[in-house]
Amino acid sequence: MQIGVYSGSFDPITKGHIDIIERAAKLSEKLIVTVLNNINKNYMFTLEEREVMVRECVKNIPNVEVVTFQGLLVDFMKDKGITLIYRGIRAVSDYEYELAMAFANDEISGGKVETIFIPAKKKYMYLSSTIVREIAMNGGNLSLYLPKNIEKKVEKKVKSKL
Ligand code: PNS
């Protein structure tokens, strides 16, 4: 079976992530969405909270599974016999980081994994969880960027932090 992984921090999951998940799910028989910790980031939501949010957003896509994982993505993939990584790519500014990660994953897996970049839809080209958090912390409208259920959770989280 052709299985792919789509990994991210999802802090929080946005409409842009969901679009990539829907499209990646069509390209593989099964898609595993891995919710990971990026050591360079301070998160608004815990790993468990992010996992719950992702689960809620993909519950109607039958061939998508959601897991959390601590460690190297390629170790998780080796363990499960998976060789395909999907990454969404937005504006040119993503490219350096994404390319570095794709090269690193290729090298540390001994050439076993392949990364496929899926271009973000034009309307999501400049959408990021970072922008969403910034708008949220300043009381802005998030409905363009987040599904309703996630918008509510973000608003609740912001209130708890004030
Ligand atoms: O949503 P993000 O923060 O861009 O996702 C980055 C993430 C979590 C996918 C990336 O940091 C990751 O894969 N972390 C796990 C550790 C790892 O395998 N790193 C790749 C070697 S550079």
XYZ file of N, CA, C and O and ligand atoms in Angstrom:
670
model
N 0.842 -1.205 0.000
C 0.000 0.000 0.000
C 0.877 1.256 0.000
O 1.882 1.308 0.688
N 0.492 2.210 -0.819
C 1.255 3.461 -0.895
C 0.805 4.412 0.230
O -0.302 4.922 0.211
N 1.699 4.586 1.217
C 1.355 5.429 2.374
C 2.252 6.660 2.378
O 3.465 6.557 2.174
N 1.665 7.819 2.629
C 2.453 9.045 2.740
C 2.290 9.656 4.122
O 1.335 9.328 4.849
N 3.250 10.511 4.498
C 3.088 11.248 5.752
C 3.053 12.751 5.461
O 3.713 13.228 4.530
N 2.271 13.424 6.264
C 2.244 14.889 6.216
C 2.446 15.348 7.646
O 1.624 15.090 8.513
N 3.573 15.998 7.898
C 3.947 16.355 9.268
C 3.878 17.840 9.479
O 4.083 18.619 8.556
N 3.663 18.195 10.717
C 3.710 19.615 11.021
C 3.480 19.855 12.488
O 3.214 18.928 13.256
N 3.599 21.122 12.851
C 3.344 21.532 14.229
C 1.851 21.763 14.448
O 1.335 21.517 15.538
N 1.176 22.320 13.450
C -0.275 22.564 13.511
C -0.664 23.338 14.775
O -1.480 22.882 15.569
N -0.084 24.509 14.939
C -0.261 25.294 16.177
C -0.921 26.646 15.889
O -0.253 27.674 16.075
N -2.159 26.709 15.446
C -3.119 25.616 15.255
C -3.162 25.202 13.791
O -2.587 25.874 12.928
N -3.910 24.108 13.528
C -4.177 23.705 12.140
C -5.007 24.802 11.469
O -5.894 25.384 12.103
N -4.677 25.113 10.210
C -5.380 26.173 9.471
C -6.085 25.583 8.247
O -5.865 24.424 7.897
N -6.869 26.429 7.590
C -7.516 25.986 6.346
C -6.470 25.615 5.296
O -6.715 24.779 4.446
N -5.306 26.259 5.360
C -4.220 25.940 4.413
C -3.707 24.517 4.637
O -3.507 23.763 3.678
N -3.509 24.125 5.910
C -3.086 22.742 6.198
C -4.147 21.756 5.705
O -3.820 20.723 5.117
N -5.398 22.082 5.994
C -6.480 21.143 5.652
C -6.542 20.937 4.133
O -6.724 19.818 3.659
N -6.327 22.015 3.396
C -6.316 21.899 1.929
C -5.204 20.942 1.478
O -5.413 20.088 0.622
N -4.021 21.074 2.075
C -2.901 20.188 1.694
C -3.221 18.739 2.088
O -2.959 17.802 1.325
N -3.807 18.557 3.277
C -4.158 17.192 3.719
C -5.142 16.563 2.736
O -4.967 15.411 2.307
N -6.158 17.320 2.344
C -7.160 16.775 1.407
C -6.505 16.378 0.086
O -6.801 15.323 -0.479
N -5.600 17.221 -0.379
C -4.961 16.934 -1.673
C -3.958 15.783 -1.549
O -3.894 14.913 -2.432
N -3.182 15.744 -0.455
C -2.210 14.652 -0.268
C -2.945 13.319 -0.089
O -2.480 12.278 -0.570
N -4.095 13.362 0.578
C -4.870 12.123 0.803
C -5.330 11.518 -0.520
O -5.476 10.302 -0.632
N -5.532 12.384 -1.514
C -5.957 11.877 -2.833
C -4.800 11.236 -3.587
O -4.997 10.470 -4.510
N -3.575 11.577 -3.199
C -2.404 11.077 -3.923
C -1.875 9.750 -3.380
O -1.039 9.112 -4.011
N -2.312 9.377 -2.176
C -1.852 8.126 -1.580
C -3.050 7.303 -1.129
O -4.120 7.852 -0.884
N -2.812 5.999 -1.004
C -3.923 5.164 -0.504
C -4.222 5.519 0.952
O -5.358 5.493 1.398
N -3.146 5.835 1.695
C -3.332 6.232 3.088
C -2.399 7.405 3.385
O -1.267 7.428 2.900
N -2.895 8.336 4.187
C -2.059 9.473 4.602
C -2.013 9.505 6.133
O -3.060 9.517 6.788
N -0.803 9.499 6.664
C -0.658 9.630 8.117
C -0.237 11.064 8.416
O 0.806 11.529 7.938
N -1.069 11.768 9.169
C -0.718 13.134 9.567
C -0.005 13.025 10.908
O -0.572 12.546 11.892
N 1.259 13.439 10.925
C 2.040 13.348 12.161
C 2.149 14.741 12.786
O 2.615 15.682 12.141
N 1.693 14.821 14.012
C 1.764 16.084 14.745
C 3.038 16.025 15.582
O 3.177 15.154 16.442
N 3.967 16.910 15.259
C 5.306 16.823 15.861
C 5.669 18.102 16.590
O 5.044 19.147 16.400
N 6.701 17.999 17.405
C 7.277 19.183 18.024
C 8.491 19.617 17.222
O 9.382 18.814 16.957
N 8.491 20.869 16.823
C 9.655 21.460 16.177
C 10.455 22.129 17.298
O 9.946 23.032 17.971
N 11.682 21.685 17.539
C 12.424 22.148 18.725
C 12.698 23.657 18.695
O 13.025 24.251 19.707
N 12.555 24.270 17.523
C 12.812 25.713 17.428
C 11.596 26.560 17.793
O 11.641 27.776 17.697
N 10.503 25.918 18.182
C 9.273 26.687 18.409
C 8.761 26.586 19.832
O 8.900 25.552 20.474
N 8.152 27.700 20.280
C 7.387 27.692 21.523
C 5.922 27.604 21.127
O 5.449 28.425 20.362
N 5.238 26.617 21.654
C 3.877 26.386 21.168
C 2.802 27.069 22.009
O 2.946 27.213 23.220
N 1.719 27.455 21.323
C 0.540 27.995 22.004
C -0.271 26.828 22.579
O -0.759 26.889 23.692
N -0.376 25.751 21.806
C -1.137 24.571 22.217
C -0.184 23.422 22.525
O 0.874 23.295 21.890
N -0.593 22.551 23.460
C 0.223 21.371 23.760
C 0.129 20.393 22.579
O -0.764 20.508 21.733
N 1.019 19.429 22.586
C 1.017 18.417 21.522
C -0.344 17.713 21.469
O -0.911 17.503 20.392
N -0.879 17.386 22.648
C -2.168 16.678 22.714
C -3.292 17.565 22.176
O -4.163 17.102 21.452
N -3.272 18.840 22.537
C -4.313 19.756 22.048
C -4.242 19.892 20.519
O -5.262 19.924 19.831
N -3.012 19.949 20.006
C -2.849 20.075 18.550
C -3.335 18.802 17.847
O -3.975 18.858 16.806
N -3.049 17.670 18.462
C -3.499 16.393 17.882
C -5.036 16.356 17.812
O -5.613 15.983 16.781
N -5.690 16.752 18.907
C -7.170 16.744 18.949
C -7.727 17.643 17.848
O -8.663 17.273 17.129
N -7.124 18.831 17.693
C -7.609 19.767 16.666
C -7.474 19.163 15.267
O -8.384 19.262 14.445
N -6.312 18.533 15.008
C -6.098 17.939 13.678
C -7.121 16.820 13.457
O -7.774 16.745 12.414
N -7.291 15.971 14.470
C -8.264 14.873 14.378
C -9.653 15.380 14.014
O -10.324 14.829 13.152
N -10.093 16.429 14.700
C -11.429 16.981 14.441
C -11.573 17.427 12.980
O -12.616 17.255 12.373
N -10.491 17.983 12.449
C -10.571 18.562 11.091
C -10.489 17.522 9.985
O -10.845 17.817 8.851
N -9.990 16.313 10.287
C -9.832 15.330 9.206
C -10.773 14.137 9.383
O -10.668 13.165 8.644
N -11.684 14.249 10.352
C -12.488 13.067 10.698
C -13.341 12.554 9.540
O -13.707 11.392 9.517
N -13.612 13.412 8.562
C -14.438 12.963 7.425
C -13.615 12.490 6.228
O -14.166 12.194 5.174
N -12.285 12.421 6.380
C -11.465 11.913 5.266
C -11.054 10.476 5.643
O -10.228 10.278 6.537
N -11.650 9.490 4.983
C -11.512 8.103 5.446
C -10.088 7.552 5.441
O -9.756 6.727 6.290
N -9.239 7.987 4.525
C -7.901 7.377 4.454
C -6.833 8.185 5.194
O -5.649 8.060 4.923
N -7.278 9.035 6.133
C -6.309 9.823 6.912
C -6.283 9.362 8.365
O -7.325 9.199 9.008
N -5.059 9.149 8.847
C -4.850 8.757 10.245
C -4.001 9.848 10.903
O -3.151 10.438 10.233
N -4.238 10.111 12.182
C -3.481 11.168 12.878
C -2.697 10.543 14.030
O -3.249 9.772 14.809
N -1.408 10.873 14.112
C -0.594 10.374 15.225
C 0.297 11.510 15.748
O 0.548 12.486 15.038
N 0.764 11.354 16.971
C 1.805 12.266 17.456
C 3.085 11.454 17.551
O 3.048 10.232 17.683
N 4.179 12.156 17.492
C 5.453 11.455 17.498
C 6.518 12.396 18.037
O 6.519 13.585 17.727
N 7.414 11.870 18.854
C 8.545 12.676 19.338
C 9.808 12.068 18.759
O 10.021 10.871 18.920
N 10.600 12.857 18.092
C 11.838 12.325 17.523
C 11.946 12.674 16.062
O 11.285 13.601 15.581
N 12.785 11.935 15.370
C 12.997 12.212 13.945
C 11.886 11.586 13.114
O 11.546 10.413 13.300
N 11.381 12.359 12.173
C 10.322 11.861 11.300
C 10.773 10.603 10.554
O 10.014 9.642 10.410
N 12.032 10.596 10.105
C 12.494 9.440 9.312
C 12.557 8.160 10.159
O 12.415 7.064 9.627
N 12.754 8.308 11.485
C 12.746 7.114 12.350
C 11.336 6.543 12.436
O 11.130 5.330 12.392
N 10.357 7.462 12.582
C 8.956 7.046 12.592
C 8.633 6.312 11.282
O 8.007 5.251 11.268
N 9.102 6.886 10.170
C 8.784 6.322 8.854
C 9.432 4.952 8.660
O 8.807 4.026 8.148
N 10.682 4.843 9.114
C 11.404 3.565 8.977
C 10.652 2.467 9.733
O 10.442 1.367 9.236
N 10.231 2.845 10.941
C 9.497 1.923 11.800
C 8.231 1.393 11.120
O 7.858 0.241 11.279
N 7.580 2.277 10.365
C 6.297 1.907 9.727
C 6.475 1.479 8.257
O 5.490 1.195 7.580
N 7.702 1.534 7.757
C 7.928 1.167 6.353
C 7.369 2.182 5.360
O 6.926 1.825 4.270
N 7.382 3.462 5.752
C 6.850 4.528 4.882
C 8.025 5.286 4.251
O 9.034 5.547 4.911
N 7.856 5.679 2.983
C 8.983 6.336 2.298
C 8.619 7.696 1.683
O 9.453 8.315 1.033
N 7.387 8.131 1.881
C 6.934 9.328 1.176
C 6.484 10.433 2.146
O 5.634 10.208 2.998
N 7.107 11.609 1.981
C 6.744 12.775 2.805
C 6.092 13.813 1.897
O 6.646 14.150 0.851
N 4.948 14.328 2.310
C 4.360 15.471 1.609
C 4.613 16.719 2.439
O 4.463 16.691 3.670
N 4.985 17.788 1.783
C 5.093 19.090 2.461
C 4.390 20.131 1.600
O 4.580 20.163 0.373
N 3.609 20.971 2.248
C 2.997 22.090 1.535
C 4.049 23.167 1.358
O 4.896 23.373 2.236
N 4.035 23.830 0.231
C 5.008 24.905 0.029
C 4.259 26.162 -0.398
O 3.426 26.119 -1.292
N 4.544 27.246 0.327
C 3.826 28.492 0.054
C 4.730 29.406 -0.769
O 5.258 29.010 -1.786
N 4.925 30.609 -0.299
C 5.729 31.576 -1.061
C 7.196 31.130 -1.088
O 7.593 30.200 -0.395
N 7.986 31.837 -1.861
C 9.409 31.504 -2.034
C 10.125 31.410 -0.683
O 11.058 30.622 -0.524
N 9.649 32.199 0.278
C 10.307 32.233 1.590
C 10.310 30.863 2.274
O 11.160 30.578 3.105
N 9.374 29.987 1.941
C 9.360 28.636 2.517
C 10.475 27.767 1.952
O 10.874 26.779 2.563
N 10.916 28.140 0.769
C 11.683 27.204 -0.041
C 13.001 26.766 0.603
O 13.333 25.588 0.632
N 13.756 27.743 1.150
C 15.066 27.436 1.752
C 14.928 26.399 2.868
O 15.645 25.408 2.908
N 13.995 26.681 3.774
C 13.783 25.806 4.933
C 13.293 24.428 4.487
O 13.773 23.394 4.960
N 12.359 24.426 3.560
C 11.781 23.159 3.101
C 12.820 22.321 2.356
O 12.862 21.096 2.513
N 13.644 22.998 1.570
C 14.674 22.284 0.821
C 15.716 21.696 1.774
O 16.133 20.545 1.635
N 16.091 22.503 2.792
C 17.067 22.023 3.783
C 16.507 20.793 4.502
O 17.233 19.807 4.732
N 15.228 20.837 4.848
C 14.623 19.713 5.552
C 14.536 18.486 4.629
O 14.796 17.359 5.058
N 14.186 18.724 3.373
C 14.098 17.602 2.421
C 15.470 16.953 2.225
O 15.594 15.720 2.229
N 16.519 17.779 2.111
C 17.871 17.232 1.954
C 18.271 16.442 3.199
O 18.823 15.349 3.113
N 17.994 17.046 4.378
C 18.368 16.384 5.639
C 17.644 15.048 5.768
O 18.259 14.025 6.101
N 16.352 15.041 5.476
C 15.594 13.795 5.600
C 16.101 12.742 4.607
O 16.154 11.554 4.931
N 16.478 13.191 3.430
C 17.042 12.270 2.434
C 18.342 11.669 2.969
O 18.549 10.453 2.956
N 19.205 12.555 3.490
C 20.523 12.090 3.948
C 20.428 11.194 5.177
O 21.013 10.119 5.211
N 19.666 11.644 6.183
C 19.653 10.856 7.425
C 18.862 9.553 7.295
O 18.985 8.669 8.121
N 18.086 9.451 6.213
C 17.367 8.181 5.984
C 18.174 7.274 5.060
O 17.699 6.194 4.683
N 19.368 7.729 4.662
C 20.177 6.939 3.723
C 19.507 6.836 2.359
O 19.576 5.793 1.695
N 18.843 7.927 1.966
C 18.210 7.962 0.640
C 16.917 7.177 0.539
O 16.406 6.918 -0.550
N 16.349 6.828 1.693
C 15.152 5.961 1.676
C 13.852 6.754 1.522
O 12.831 6.183 1.157
N 13.874 8.052 1.879
C 12.604 8.797 1.812
C 12.617 9.830 0.680
O 13.666 10.350 0.305
N 11.460 10.083 0.169
C 11.290 11.068 -0.894
C 10.332 12.146 -0.386
O 9.350 11.827 0.295
N 10.649 13.421 -0.685
C 9.747 14.510 -0.297
C 9.045 15.043 -1.530
O 9.700 15.333 -2.540
N 7.742 15.177 -1.433
C 6.964 15.766 -2.528
C 6.368 17.072 -2.035
O 5.695 17.103 -0.997
N 6.639 18.149 -2.745
C 6.091 19.458 -2.380
C 4.759 19.677 -3.085
O 4.665 19.506 -4.307
N 3.779 20.076 -2.307
C 2.472 20.420 -2.880
C 2.311 21.936 -2.750
O 2.367 22.468 -1.629
N 2.140 22.637 -3.876
C 2.020 24.099 -3.764
C 0.714 24.508 -3.100
O -0.346 23.968 -3.436
N 0.820 25.426 -2.163
C -0.391 25.945 -1.498
C -1.280 26.625 -2.538
O -0.778 27.182 -3.527
N -2.577 26.561 -2.306
C -3.503 27.303 -3.166
C -3.210 28.798 -3.001
O -2.799 29.243 -1.919
N -3.476 29.558 -4.078
C -3.149 30.987 -4.061
C -3.734 31.692 -2.829
O -3.056 32.486 -2.174
N -4.969 31.328 -2.479
C -5.615 32.030 -1.352
C -4.946 31.721 -0.006
O -5.158 32.425 0.970
N -4.169 30.627 0.046
C -3.499 30.278 1.303
C -1.991 30.543 1.253
O -1.249 30.147 2.141
N -1.545 31.197 0.201
C -0.119 31.384 -0.048
C 0.598 32.063 1.128
O 1.752 31.769 1.408
N -0.067 32.995 1.768
C 0.585 33.731 2.866
C -0.038 33.434 4.219
O 0.129 34.189 5.170
N -0.763 32.315 4.286
C -1.399 31.934 5.553
C -0.453 31.053 6.355
O 0.114 30.091 5.842
N -0.264 31.385 7.625
C 0.574 30.547 8.490
C -0.013 30.540 9.886
O -0.740 31.463 10.270
N 0.340 29.519 10.654
C -0.109 29.462 12.046
C 0.447 30.654 12.827
O -0.195 31.163 13.746
N 1.639 31.100 12.450
C 2.255 32.251 13.132
C 1.388 33.501 12.959
O 1.114 34.219 13.935
N 0.936 33.743 11.717
C 0.073 34.903 11.440
C -1.242 34.756 12.208
O -1.748 35.720 12.802
N -1.768 33.544 12.208
C -3.033 33.288 12.911
C -2.893 33.606 14.404
O -3.742 34.276 14.996
N -1.789 33.154 15.010
C -1.590 33.417 16.447
C -1.465 34.911 16.714
O -1.992 35.427 17.703
N -0.777 35.594 15.826
C -0.589 37.043 15.969
C -1.959 37.773 15.924
O -2.243 38.630 16.750
N -2.780 37.383 14.950
C -4.110 37.998 14.839
C -4.934 37.655 16.077
O -5.598 38.509 16.661
N -4.856 36.392 16.486
C -5.645 35.932 17.635
C -5.273 36.691 18.905
O -6.153 37.146 19.648
N -3.981 36.848 19.147
C -3.527 37.511 20.381
C -3.966 38.974 20.424
O -4.017 39.594 21.480
N -4.278 39.512 19.227
C -4.718 40.909 19.177
C -6.212 41.048 18.898
O -6.677 42.121 18.499
N -6.920 39.965 19.088
C -8.384 40.018 19.030
C -8.981 40.144 17.639
O -10.131 40.566 17.485
N -8.223 39.772 16.605
C -8.739 39.896 15.230
C -9.646 38.748 14.811
O -9.751 37.738 15.511
N -10.246 38.932 13.639
C -11.182 37.940 13.099
C -10.420 36.803 12.405
O -9.639 37.036 11.478
N -10.675 35.575 12.833
C -9.918 34.433 12.315
C -10.705 33.582 11.327
O -10.210 32.570 10.844
N -11.940 34.002 11.036
C -12.827 33.117 10.279
C -12.331 32.821 8.855
O -12.683 31.811 8.280
N -11.511 33.700 8.293
C -10.982 33.449 6.948
C -9.958 32.318 6.951
O -9.744 31.662 5.946
N -9.323 32.126 8.101
C -8.154 31.242 8.152
C -8.388 29.891 8.831
O -7.637 28.951 8.603
N -9.397 29.856 9.723
C -9.603 28.649 10.531
C -11.024 28.133 10.408
O -11.965 28.934 10.319
N -11.208 26.794 10.465
C -12.568 26.278 10.573
C -13.164 26.739 11.908
O -12.418 27.031 12.854
N -14.511 26.763 11.974
C -15.213 27.318 13.146
C -14.757 26.682 14.470
O -14.500 27.381 15.451
N -14.653 25.336 14.469
C -14.297 24.638 15.723
C -12.907 25.047 16.221
O -12.677 25.201 17.422
N -11.990 25.266 15.289
C -10.617 25.643 15.678
C -10.585 27.110 16.122
O -9.911 27.467 17.097
N -11.377 27.918 15.426
C -11.460 29.347 15.792
C -11.881 29.476 17.267
O -11.272 30.230 18.029
N -12.881 28.672 17.647
C -13.370 28.736 19.043
C -12.276 28.331 20.028
O -12.097 28.953 21.070
N -11.539 27.284 19.684
C -10.476 26.815 20.596
C -9.365 27.866 20.726
O -8.806 28.057 21.807
N -9.059 28.517 19.614
C -7.994 29.530 19.650
C -8.457 30.711 20.517
O -7.698 31.218 21.359
N -9.712 31.118 20.317
C -10.231 32.249 21.121
C -10.192 31.918 22.616
O -9.811 32.742 23.440
N -10.568 30.674 22.933
C -10.564 30.239 24.338
C -9.134 30.249 24.896
O -8.885 30.712 26.014
N -8.208 29.765 24.086
C -6.807 29.717 24.520
C -6.265 31.126 24.765
O -5.585 31.386 25.759
N -6.611 32.048 23.858
C -6.129 33.432 24.002
C -6.664 34.025 25.308
O -5.911 34.631 26.074
N -7.959 33.787 25.576
C -8.552 34.325 26.815
C -7.830 33.763 28.030
O -7.581 34.468 28.998
N -7.478 32.477 27.979
C -6.820 31.839 29.133
C -5.415 32.385 29.348
O -4.847 32.256 30.421
N -4.850 32.983 28.305
C -3.485 33.502 28.420
C -3.448 34.972 28.826
O -2.391 35.496 29.152
N -4.612 35.656 28.732
C -4.615 37.102 29.042
C -4.664 37.358 30.543
O -5.153 36.570 31.310
O 4.829 22.954 10.898
P 6.318 22.983 10.965
O 6.792 23.544 12.281
O 6.931 23.633 9.770
O 6.777 21.457 10.941
C 8.132 21.130 11.026
C 8.261 19.677 11.438
C 7.591 19.441 12.784
C 7.601 18.805 10.387
C 9.758 19.370 11.494
O 10.338 20.227 12.439
C 10.036 17.929 11.845
O 9.919 17.060 11.015
N 10.409 17.705 13.120
C 10.730 16.389 13.610
C 12.243 16.216 13.704
C 12.774 15.891 12.325
O 12.603 14.783 11.822
N 13.391 16.886 11.669
C 13.817 16.734 10.295
C 15.299 16.784 10.168
S 15.721 18.423 9.754
